[in-house]
Amino acid sequence: MEGNSPPLLKVEHLSKKYLIKKKLFYKEFFTAVDDVSFEVDRSEILGLVGESGSGKSTIGKLILKLIEKDSGNVIFKGRSIFELSKREEKKFRKETGVIFQDPRTSLNPRLTVYKIIEEPLVVHNIEREKRKEKIIKAIYDAGLDESFLDRYPSELSGGQRQRVAIARAIVLDPDLILADEPTSALDVSVQLQIISLLEKLKKEKKISIIFISHDLNVVGSISDSLIVLYRGKIMEKGRTKDIIKNPFHPYTKILFDSLPPDHPSHRKKINEIPEIEREDIPGGCLFYHRCPIAEEKCKKEPVIKKIHGREVYCHFA
Ligand code: ADP
Ligand code: MG
C-alpha cells in the first residue's frame, strides 16, 4: 500500500439478491452477495476465493456494472460508478478490462486475433492509424507475437487463446482487470504461465487485478490480498501471506486442508476437522452448518472482527 493514496476501487456494503421464484403474491429471492466491502489498491492483485456458487462472479459483475446491485456502492477512482454520466461511463469502461474463464466462448470464433484485439479500440473511437501499433504492443505484452494476428481462435491452444483475451483486455491500458477464473480451463503448466503473465502486467503496467478462483492454491500464489467468500459473505479478508501463515476462520482452514500435501501452506493443516452437516440456523452464523468448532453462541450471527489488518467473520476470532 502506498502512503495515503486513495484506493483505486472501493466496494462498500454491496448486496445482491436474485429473484428465483415469482408468483402472484409471492416472490422468492436468493442472496448471492451479502454486505461485501473491500478495497483494491493500485498495482495490487486481490484474490477472491470460494467454492462454486459462493457469489464470486456476481461480485465481479456488480463491480463492472454488468448487473444491477440491490444496495451498496462501488467507488472507482473516487467516483461512484452508479452516478456516472454517459461520457464518464465510457471512460470507466475504457479503464476496466475483463478476462473470463473460457477463451473458447469469450473470443468470437469468426474474427481473426487482430480483429478481436481491435474491437475495444473501435468501440472507444481510437483512430485507425493508432490501432495497429497498439494491437502489436498488446500481443507482445501478452507473450505472443505478430504472427498470431491473422489467425483464428480455433487455430490456437487454450493458453494462447487466453493470452489473446489478455491482449484484448490490456489494449486500452486499463487500471483494473477483472479476471474471473482465468486459468480454470487450462492445464496446470499453462496455468502457471498465465499467472506469471498477470503478475508481470501488475508490476510493469501497474494494473490492479481482481483474480477470482475456486482454487486457493492458484489464488494464494498470485494475490497480494485475499478474500475468502462463503455463501455471498466475506469469511476472512487480509494480506494473503498473513492468511496463509495463520488462517483464522475455520472455513479458510478447511480450504487449506484440501490443498495437496506438498503445498507450503499445508503446514497449517488441521487434521481433526470432520465433515459436519448441521441444520442451518436462520439468523445464525452462515458457516454454522459446516463448522467444526461451532457452539451455542454461533446460533447468532457474528459481527466482523478486525484484528491486525485482518477481518474475520467468526465468534472465535
Ligand atoms: P460463483 O461465481 O462463486 O460460482 P455466482 O456469483 O455465479 O457464484 O452465483 C452465486 C449464486 O447465485 C449461485 O447460487 C447461483 O446459482 C446464483 N445465481 C447466479 N446468477 C443468477 C441469476 N441470474 N439468477 C438466479 N440465480 C443466480
Ligand atoms: Mg463464477
Short mmCIF file of C-alpha atoms and ligand atoms in Angstrom, two decimals:
data_model
loop_
_atom_site.label_atom_id
_atom_site.label_comp_id
_atom_site.label_asym_id
_atom_site.label_seq_id
_atom_site.Cartn_x
_atom_site.Cartn_y
_atom_site.Cartn_z
CA MET A 1 0.00 0.00 0.00
CA GLU A 2 1.32 3.44 -0.92
CA GLY A 3 1.27 6.30 1.60
CA ASN A 4 -2.10 7.93 1.75
CA SER A 5 -3.12 7.49 -1.86
CA PRO A 6 -6.78 6.53 -2.09
CA PRO A 7 -7.59 3.02 -3.26
CA LEU A 8 -8.30 2.51 -6.95
CA LEU A 9 -11.51 0.69 -6.12
CA LYS A 10 -13.66 0.77 -3.03
CA VAL A 11 -16.57 -1.59 -2.61
CA GLU A 12 -18.98 -0.66 0.16
CA HIS A 13 -21.68 -2.91 1.60
CA LEU A 14 -22.52 -4.44 -1.74
CA SER A 15 -25.51 -6.79 -1.77
CA LYS A 16 -27.36 -8.68 -4.45
CA LYS A 17 -30.36 -10.98 -4.38
CA TYR A 18 -31.60 -12.90 -7.39
CA LEU A 19 -35.29 -13.43 -7.93
CA ILE A 20 -35.70 -17.18 -8.23
CA LYS A 21 -39.47 -17.66 -7.94
CA LYS A 22 -42.31 -15.34 -8.77
CA LYS A 23 -45.96 -15.98 -8.21
CA LEU A 24 -48.89 -13.61 -7.93
CA PHE A 25 -48.45 -12.72 -4.25
CA TYR A 26 -45.13 -14.34 -3.61
CA LYS A 27 -41.55 -13.81 -4.59
CA GLU A 28 -38.56 -15.86 -3.54
CA PHE A 29 -35.08 -14.42 -3.57
CA PHE A 30 -31.65 -15.93 -3.27
CA THR A 31 -28.96 -13.86 -1.57
CA ALA A 32 -25.89 -14.17 -3.78
CA VAL A 33 -23.84 -11.33 -2.28
CA ASP A 34 -24.33 -10.12 1.27
CA ASP A 35 -22.86 -6.87 2.57
CA VAL A 36 -19.46 -7.18 0.91
CA SER A 37 -16.87 -4.42 1.41
CA PHE A 38 -13.24 -4.25 0.28
CA GLU A 39 -10.65 -2.09 -1.39
CA VAL A 40 -8.19 -2.64 -4.21
CA ASP A 41 -5.03 -0.55 -4.35
CA ARG A 42 -3.19 0.41 -7.47
CA SER A 43 -0.94 -2.32 -8.78
CA GLU A 44 -2.43 -4.83 -6.37
CA ILE A 45 -3.81 -8.30 -7.03
CA LEU A 46 -6.82 -9.10 -4.91
CA GLY A 47 -7.79 -12.76 -4.81
CA LEU A 48 -11.42 -13.72 -4.41
CA VAL A 49 -11.73 -17.36 -3.43
CA GLY A 50 -14.71 -19.52 -2.57
CA GLU A 51 -16.46 -22.63 -3.75
CA SER A 52 -18.78 -22.68 -6.74
CA GLY A 53 -21.94 -20.66 -6.09
CA SER A 54 -20.38 -18.50 -3.35
CA GLY A 55 -21.07 -15.31 -5.29
CA LYS A 56 -17.66 -14.58 -6.83
CA SER A 57 -18.84 -13.91 -10.37
CA THR A 58 -21.77 -11.88 -9.08
CA ILE A 59 -19.36 -9.59 -7.22
CA GLY A 60 -17.30 -9.26 -10.41
CA LYS A 61 -20.34 -8.37 -12.49
CA LEU A 62 -21.55 -5.86 -9.91
CA ILE A 63 -18.18 -4.11 -9.84
CA LEU A 64 -18.14 -3.80 -13.62
CA LYS A 65 -21.78 -2.71 -13.63
CA LEU A 66 -22.80 -5.63 -15.80
CA ILE A 67 -25.74 -6.35 -13.48
CA GLU A 68 -27.82 -4.21 -11.13
CA LYS A 69 -26.95 -4.02 -7.46
CA ASP A 70 -29.57 -4.09 -4.71
CA SER A 71 -27.63 -1.93 -2.29
CA GLY A 72 -24.16 -0.67 -1.53
CA ASN A 73 -21.70 1.31 -3.56
CA VAL A 74 -18.68 0.86 -5.84
CA ILE A 75 -16.25 3.74 -5.96
CA PHE A 76 -13.70 3.73 -8.77
CA LYS A 77 -11.05 6.46 -8.74
CA GLY A 78 -13.04 8.39 -6.17
CA ARG A 79 -16.36 8.32 -8.08
CA SER A 80 -19.38 6.13 -7.54
CA ILE A 81 -19.85 4.06 -10.69
CA PHE A 82 -23.60 4.41 -10.21
CA GLU A 83 -23.51 8.17 -10.63
CA LEU A 84 -21.56 8.47 -13.86
CA SER A 85 -22.64 10.49 -16.87
CA LYS A 86 -22.67 8.70 -20.25
CA ARG A 87 -19.24 10.11 -21.00
CA GLU A 88 -17.80 9.11 -17.64
CA GLU A 89 -19.33 5.66 -18.03
CA LYS A 90 -17.45 5.22 -21.31
CA LYS A 91 -14.23 6.27 -19.61
CA PHE A 92 -14.94 3.75 -16.84
CA ARG A 93 -15.35 1.01 -19.48
CA LYS A 94 -12.04 2.05 -21.03
CA GLU A 95 -10.25 1.94 -17.71
CA THR A 96 -11.50 -1.52 -16.78
CA GLY A 97 -10.94 -4.82 -18.55
CA VAL A 98 -12.21 -8.33 -18.11
CA ILE A 99 -10.93 -11.85 -18.73
CA PHE A 100 -13.25 -14.85 -18.44
CA GLN A 101 -12.65 -18.49 -17.73
CA ASP A 102 -13.09 -19.99 -21.14
CA PRO A 103 -11.49 -18.14 -24.07
CA ARG A 104 -13.23 -20.57 -26.43
CA THR A 105 -16.55 -18.90 -25.68
CA SER A 106 -15.31 -15.40 -24.83
CA LEU A 107 -13.48 -14.90 -28.15
CA ASN A 108 -15.51 -14.56 -31.34
CA PRO A 109 -14.52 -17.58 -33.48
CA ARG A 110 -15.28 -15.72 -36.71
CA LEU A 111 -12.79 -12.93 -36.08
CA THR A 112 -9.03 -13.00 -36.51
CA VAL A 113 -6.89 -12.29 -33.47
CA TYR A 114 -6.21 -8.85 -34.96
CA LYS A 115 -9.92 -8.05 -35.15
CA ILE A 116 -10.56 -9.43 -31.68
CA ILE A 117 -7.98 -7.15 -30.13
CA GLU A 118 -9.06 -4.24 -32.33
CA GLU A 119 -12.70 -4.34 -31.21
CA PRO A 120 -12.32 -2.34 -27.97
CA LEU A 121 -10.22 0.22 -29.83
CA VAL A 122 -13.03 0.70 -32.34
CA VAL A 123 -15.63 0.96 -29.58
CA HIS A 124 -13.57 3.69 -27.94
CA ASN A 125 -13.01 5.62 -31.18
CA ILE A 126 -9.25 5.15 -31.40
CA GLU A 127 -8.16 6.32 -34.86
CA ARG A 128 -7.33 3.64 -37.36
CA GLU A 129 -3.65 4.68 -37.72
CA LYS A 130 -3.06 4.33 -33.99
CA ARG A 131 -4.81 0.98 -33.66
CA LYS A 132 -2.23 -1.24 -35.35
CA GLU A 133 0.57 -0.04 -33.14
CA LYS A 134 -1.49 -0.64 -30.00
CA ILE A 135 -2.56 -4.10 -31.18
CA ILE A 136 1.04 -5.14 -31.86
CA LYS A 137 2.14 -3.80 -28.48
CA ALA A 138 -0.68 -5.69 -26.72
CA ILE A 139 0.04 -9.02 -28.44
CA TYR A 140 3.72 -8.80 -27.40
CA ASP A 141 2.77 -7.72 -23.86
CA ALA A 142 0.59 -10.83 -23.69
CA GLY A 143 3.58 -13.00 -24.59
CA LEU A 144 2.70 -13.75 -28.24
CA ASP A 145 3.95 -12.12 -31.45
CA GLU A 146 2.69 -10.62 -34.70
CA SER A 147 2.44 -13.99 -36.41
CA PHE A 148 -0.69 -14.67 -34.35
CA LEU A 149 -2.60 -11.65 -35.58
CA ASP A 150 -4.08 -13.20 -38.71
CA ARG A 151 -5.01 -16.49 -37.07
CA TYR A 152 -8.43 -17.52 -35.76
CA PRO A 153 -9.12 -18.65 -32.17
CA SER A 154 -9.70 -22.24 -33.35
CA GLU A 155 -6.09 -22.40 -34.57
CA LEU A 156 -4.73 -21.60 -31.10
CA SER A 157 -4.08 -23.63 -27.96
CA GLY A 158 -6.04 -22.89 -24.77
CA GLY A 159 -3.14 -20.93 -23.30
CA GLN A 160 -2.63 -18.92 -26.49
CA ARG A 161 -6.34 -18.10 -26.60
CA GLN A 162 -6.22 -16.85 -23.03
CA ARG A 163 -3.22 -14.69 -23.98
CA VAL A 164 -5.31 -13.19 -26.79
CA ALA A 165 -8.09 -12.48 -24.26
CA ILE A 166 -5.48 -10.78 -22.07
CA ALA A 167 -4.13 -8.75 -25.03
CA ARG A 168 -7.68 -7.59 -25.69
CA ALA A 169 -8.18 -6.71 -22.03
CA ILE A 170 -4.99 -4.60 -21.84
CA VAL A 171 -5.07 -2.92 -25.26
CA LEU A 172 -6.73 0.22 -23.86
CA ASP A 173 -4.27 0.41 -20.93
CA PRO A 174 -6.82 -0.21 -18.17
CA ASP A 175 -6.21 0.44 -14.49
CA LEU A 176 -8.21 -2.56 -13.34
CA ILE A 177 -8.75 -6.02 -14.78
CA LEU A 178 -11.32 -8.46 -13.53
CA ALA A 179 -10.07 -11.99 -14.17
CA ASP A 180 -12.89 -14.47 -13.47
CA GLU A 181 -11.42 -17.97 -13.19
CA PRO A 182 -8.91 -17.13 -15.96
CA THR A 183 -6.90 -20.30 -15.51
CA SER A 184 -9.59 -22.80 -14.52
CA ALA A 185 -9.97 -24.23 -18.04
CA LEU A 186 -6.19 -24.66 -18.55
CA ASP A 187 -3.65 -27.38 -17.82
CA VAL A 188 -1.57 -26.81 -14.70
CA SER A 189 1.64 -25.88 -16.57
CA VAL A 190 -0.25 -23.38 -18.73
CA GLN A 191 -2.00 -22.04 -15.61
CA LEU A 192 1.38 -21.11 -14.16
CA GLN A 193 2.38 -19.26 -17.35
CA ILE A 194 -0.82 -17.22 -17.34
CA ILE A 195 -0.37 -16.45 -13.64
CA SER A 196 3.15 -15.17 -14.17
CA LEU A 197 1.96 -13.10 -17.15
CA LEU A 198 -0.69 -11.43 -14.96
CA GLU A 199 1.91 -10.79 -12.26
CA LYS A 200 4.16 -9.19 -14.86
CA LEU A 201 1.34 -6.93 -16.06
CA LYS A 202 0.69 -5.88 -12.50
CA LYS A 203 4.34 -4.99 -11.91
CA GLU A 204 5.19 -3.45 -15.28
CA LYS A 205 1.95 -1.74 -16.17
CA LYS A 206 0.76 -1.07 -12.62
CA ILE A 207 -2.53 -2.74 -13.39
CA SER A 208 -4.71 -3.83 -10.48
CA ILE A 209 -6.29 -7.24 -10.85
CA ILE A 210 -9.23 -8.88 -9.13
CA PHE A 211 -8.44 -12.54 -9.51
CA ILE A 212 -11.39 -14.85 -8.98
CA SER A 213 -10.89 -18.56 -8.44
CA HIS A 214 -12.37 -21.53 -6.62
CA ASP A 215 -8.80 -22.79 -6.18
CA LEU A 216 -6.96 -21.47 -3.12
CA ASN A 217 -3.74 -22.90 -4.47
CA VAL A 218 -3.96 -20.64 -7.53
CA VAL A 219 -5.24 -17.53 -5.72
CA GLY A 220 -2.78 -17.93 -2.85
CA SER A 221 0.16 -17.92 -5.25
CA ILE A 222 -0.80 -14.78 -7.15
CA SER A 223 -2.66 -12.43 -4.81
CA ASP A 224 -1.37 -9.69 -2.52
CA SER A 225 -4.57 -9.65 -0.54
CA LEU A 226 -7.25 -12.24 -0.21
CA ILE A 227 -10.96 -12.52 0.39
CA VAL A 228 -12.47 -15.85 1.38
CA LEU A 229 -16.12 -15.93 0.40
CA TYR A 230 -18.82 -18.29 1.64
CA ARG A 231 -22.50 -18.06 0.71
CA GLY A 232 -22.05 -14.50 -0.52
CA LYS A 233 -20.36 -13.25 2.62
CA ILE A 234 -16.74 -12.48 3.46
CA MET A 235 -15.46 -15.01 5.98
CA GLU A 236 -11.93 -13.69 6.12
CA LYS A 237 -10.01 -10.87 4.49
CA GLY A 238 -6.42 -9.69 4.76
CA ARG A 239 -2.93 -9.86 3.30
CA THR A 240 -2.52 -13.20 1.57
CA LYS A 241 0.73 -14.03 3.30
CA ASP A 242 -0.80 -13.40 6.73
CA ILE A 243 -3.78 -15.61 5.96
CA ILE A 244 -1.58 -18.39 4.61
CA LYS A 245 0.66 -18.20 7.67
CA ASN A 246 -2.20 -18.19 10.12
CA PRO A 247 -5.74 -18.63 8.84
CA PHE A 248 -8.28 -17.50 11.46
CA HIS A 249 -11.57 -18.65 10.05
CA PRO A 250 -12.49 -22.36 10.27
CA TYR A 251 -13.58 -22.27 6.61
CA THR A 252 -10.23 -20.85 5.49
CA LYS A 253 -8.56 -23.65 7.45
CA ILE A 254 -10.71 -26.20 5.68
CA LEU A 255 -9.78 -24.70 2.30
CA PHE A 256 -6.10 -25.02 3.17
CA ASP A 257 -6.73 -28.51 4.38
CA SER A 258 -7.92 -29.53 0.94
CA LEU A 259 -4.69 -28.40 -0.72
CA PRO A 260 -2.30 -31.07 -1.93
CA PRO A 261 0.15 -32.18 0.79
CA ASP A 262 3.21 -30.77 -0.97
CA HIS A 263 1.85 -27.23 -0.88
CA PRO A 264 3.83 -24.99 1.52
CA SER A 265 0.70 -23.61 3.15
CA HIS A 266 -0.26 -27.13 4.07
CA ARG A 267 1.82 -26.91 7.23
CA LYS A 268 -1.24 -25.27 8.81
CA LYS A 269 -3.21 -28.41 8.13
CA ILE A 270 -5.81 -29.24 10.69
CA ASN A 271 -6.32 -32.95 10.72
CA GLU A 272 -9.18 -33.14 13.08
CA ILE A 273 -11.81 -31.30 11.00
CA PRO A 274 -14.61 -33.75 10.39
CA GLU A 275 -17.30 -33.33 7.75
CA ILE A 276 -20.19 -31.92 9.74
CA GLU A 277 -23.57 -31.00 8.37
CA ARG A 278 -25.87 -29.36 10.87
CA GLU A 279 -29.19 -27.69 10.36
CA ASP A 280 -28.88 -24.12 9.21
CA ILE A 281 -29.87 -21.63 11.90
CA PRO A 282 -31.78 -18.67 10.45
CA GLY A 283 -30.08 -15.52 11.73
CA GLY A 284 -27.09 -17.55 12.88
CA CYS A 285 -23.54 -17.78 11.56
CA LEU A 286 -23.67 -18.67 7.86
CA PHE A 287 -20.97 -21.27 8.38
CA TYR A 288 -22.67 -22.89 11.38
CA HIS A 289 -23.92 -25.89 9.39
CA ARG A 290 -20.41 -26.97 8.42
CA CYS A 291 -18.28 -25.53 11.18
CA PRO A 292 -16.18 -27.99 13.18
CA ILE A 293 -15.94 -25.68 16.20
CA ALA A 294 -19.45 -24.21 16.36
CA GLU A 295 -21.02 -23.72 19.75
CA GLU A 296 -24.23 -22.33 21.16
CA LYS A 297 -23.14 -18.71 20.58
CA CYS A 298 -22.78 -19.42 16.86
CA LYS A 299 -26.55 -19.61 16.56
CA LYS A 300 -26.29 -15.82 16.49
CA GLU A 301 -24.59 -14.13 13.58
CA PRO A 302 -21.05 -12.99 14.41
CA VAL A 303 -20.02 -9.38 13.93
CA ILE A 304 -16.96 -8.88 11.76
CA LYS A 305 -13.85 -8.66 13.90
CA LYS A 306 -10.86 -6.58 12.87
CA ILE A 307 -7.56 -8.00 14.04
CA HIS A 308 -4.19 -6.64 12.85
CA GLY A 309 -5.46 -5.56 9.44
CA ARG A 310 -7.49 -8.74 9.06
CA GLU A 311 -11.24 -9.07 9.11
CA VAL A 312 -12.86 -12.25 10.28
CA TYR A 313 -16.49 -13.31 10.44
CA CYS A 314 -16.31 -15.66 13.40
CA HIS A 315 -17.15 -15.63 17.11
CA PHE A 316 -13.86 -17.37 17.85
CA ALA A 317 -11.53 -14.94 16.08
P1 ADP B 1 -19.61 -18.27 -8.24
O1 ADP B 1 -19.06 -17.40 -9.32
O2 ADP B 1 -18.92 -18.12 -6.92
O3 ADP B 1 -19.70 -19.71 -8.63
P2 ADP B 1 -22.11 -16.87 -8.80
O4 ADP B 1 -21.89 -15.45 -8.43
O5 ADP B 1 -22.07 -17.22 -10.23
O6 ADP B 1 -21.12 -17.80 -7.94
O7 ADP B 1 -23.52 -17.33 -8.23
C1 ADP B 1 -23.87 -17.19 -6.87
C2 ADP B 1 -25.22 -17.80 -6.65
O8 ADP B 1 -26.21 -17.04 -7.32
C3 ADP B 1 -25.34 -19.22 -7.19
O9 ADP B 1 -26.10 -19.98 -6.28
C4 ADP B 1 -26.08 -19.06 -8.48
O10 ADP B 1 -26.86 -20.19 -8.77
C5 ADP B 1 -26.94 -17.84 -8.22
N1 ADP B 1 -27.17 -17.08 -9.45
C6 ADP B 1 -26.22 -16.55 -10.24
N2 ADP B 1 -26.78 -15.86 -11.27
C7 ADP B 1 -28.12 -15.97 -11.11
C8 ADP B 1 -29.26 -15.49 -11.85
N3 ADP B 1 -29.10 -14.73 -12.93
N4 ADP B 1 -30.50 -15.82 -11.39
C9 ADP B 1 -30.65 -16.56 -10.27
N5 ADP B 1 -29.63 -17.04 -9.53
C10 ADP B 1 -28.38 -16.76 -9.94
MG MG B 2 -18.21 -17.87 -11.17
#
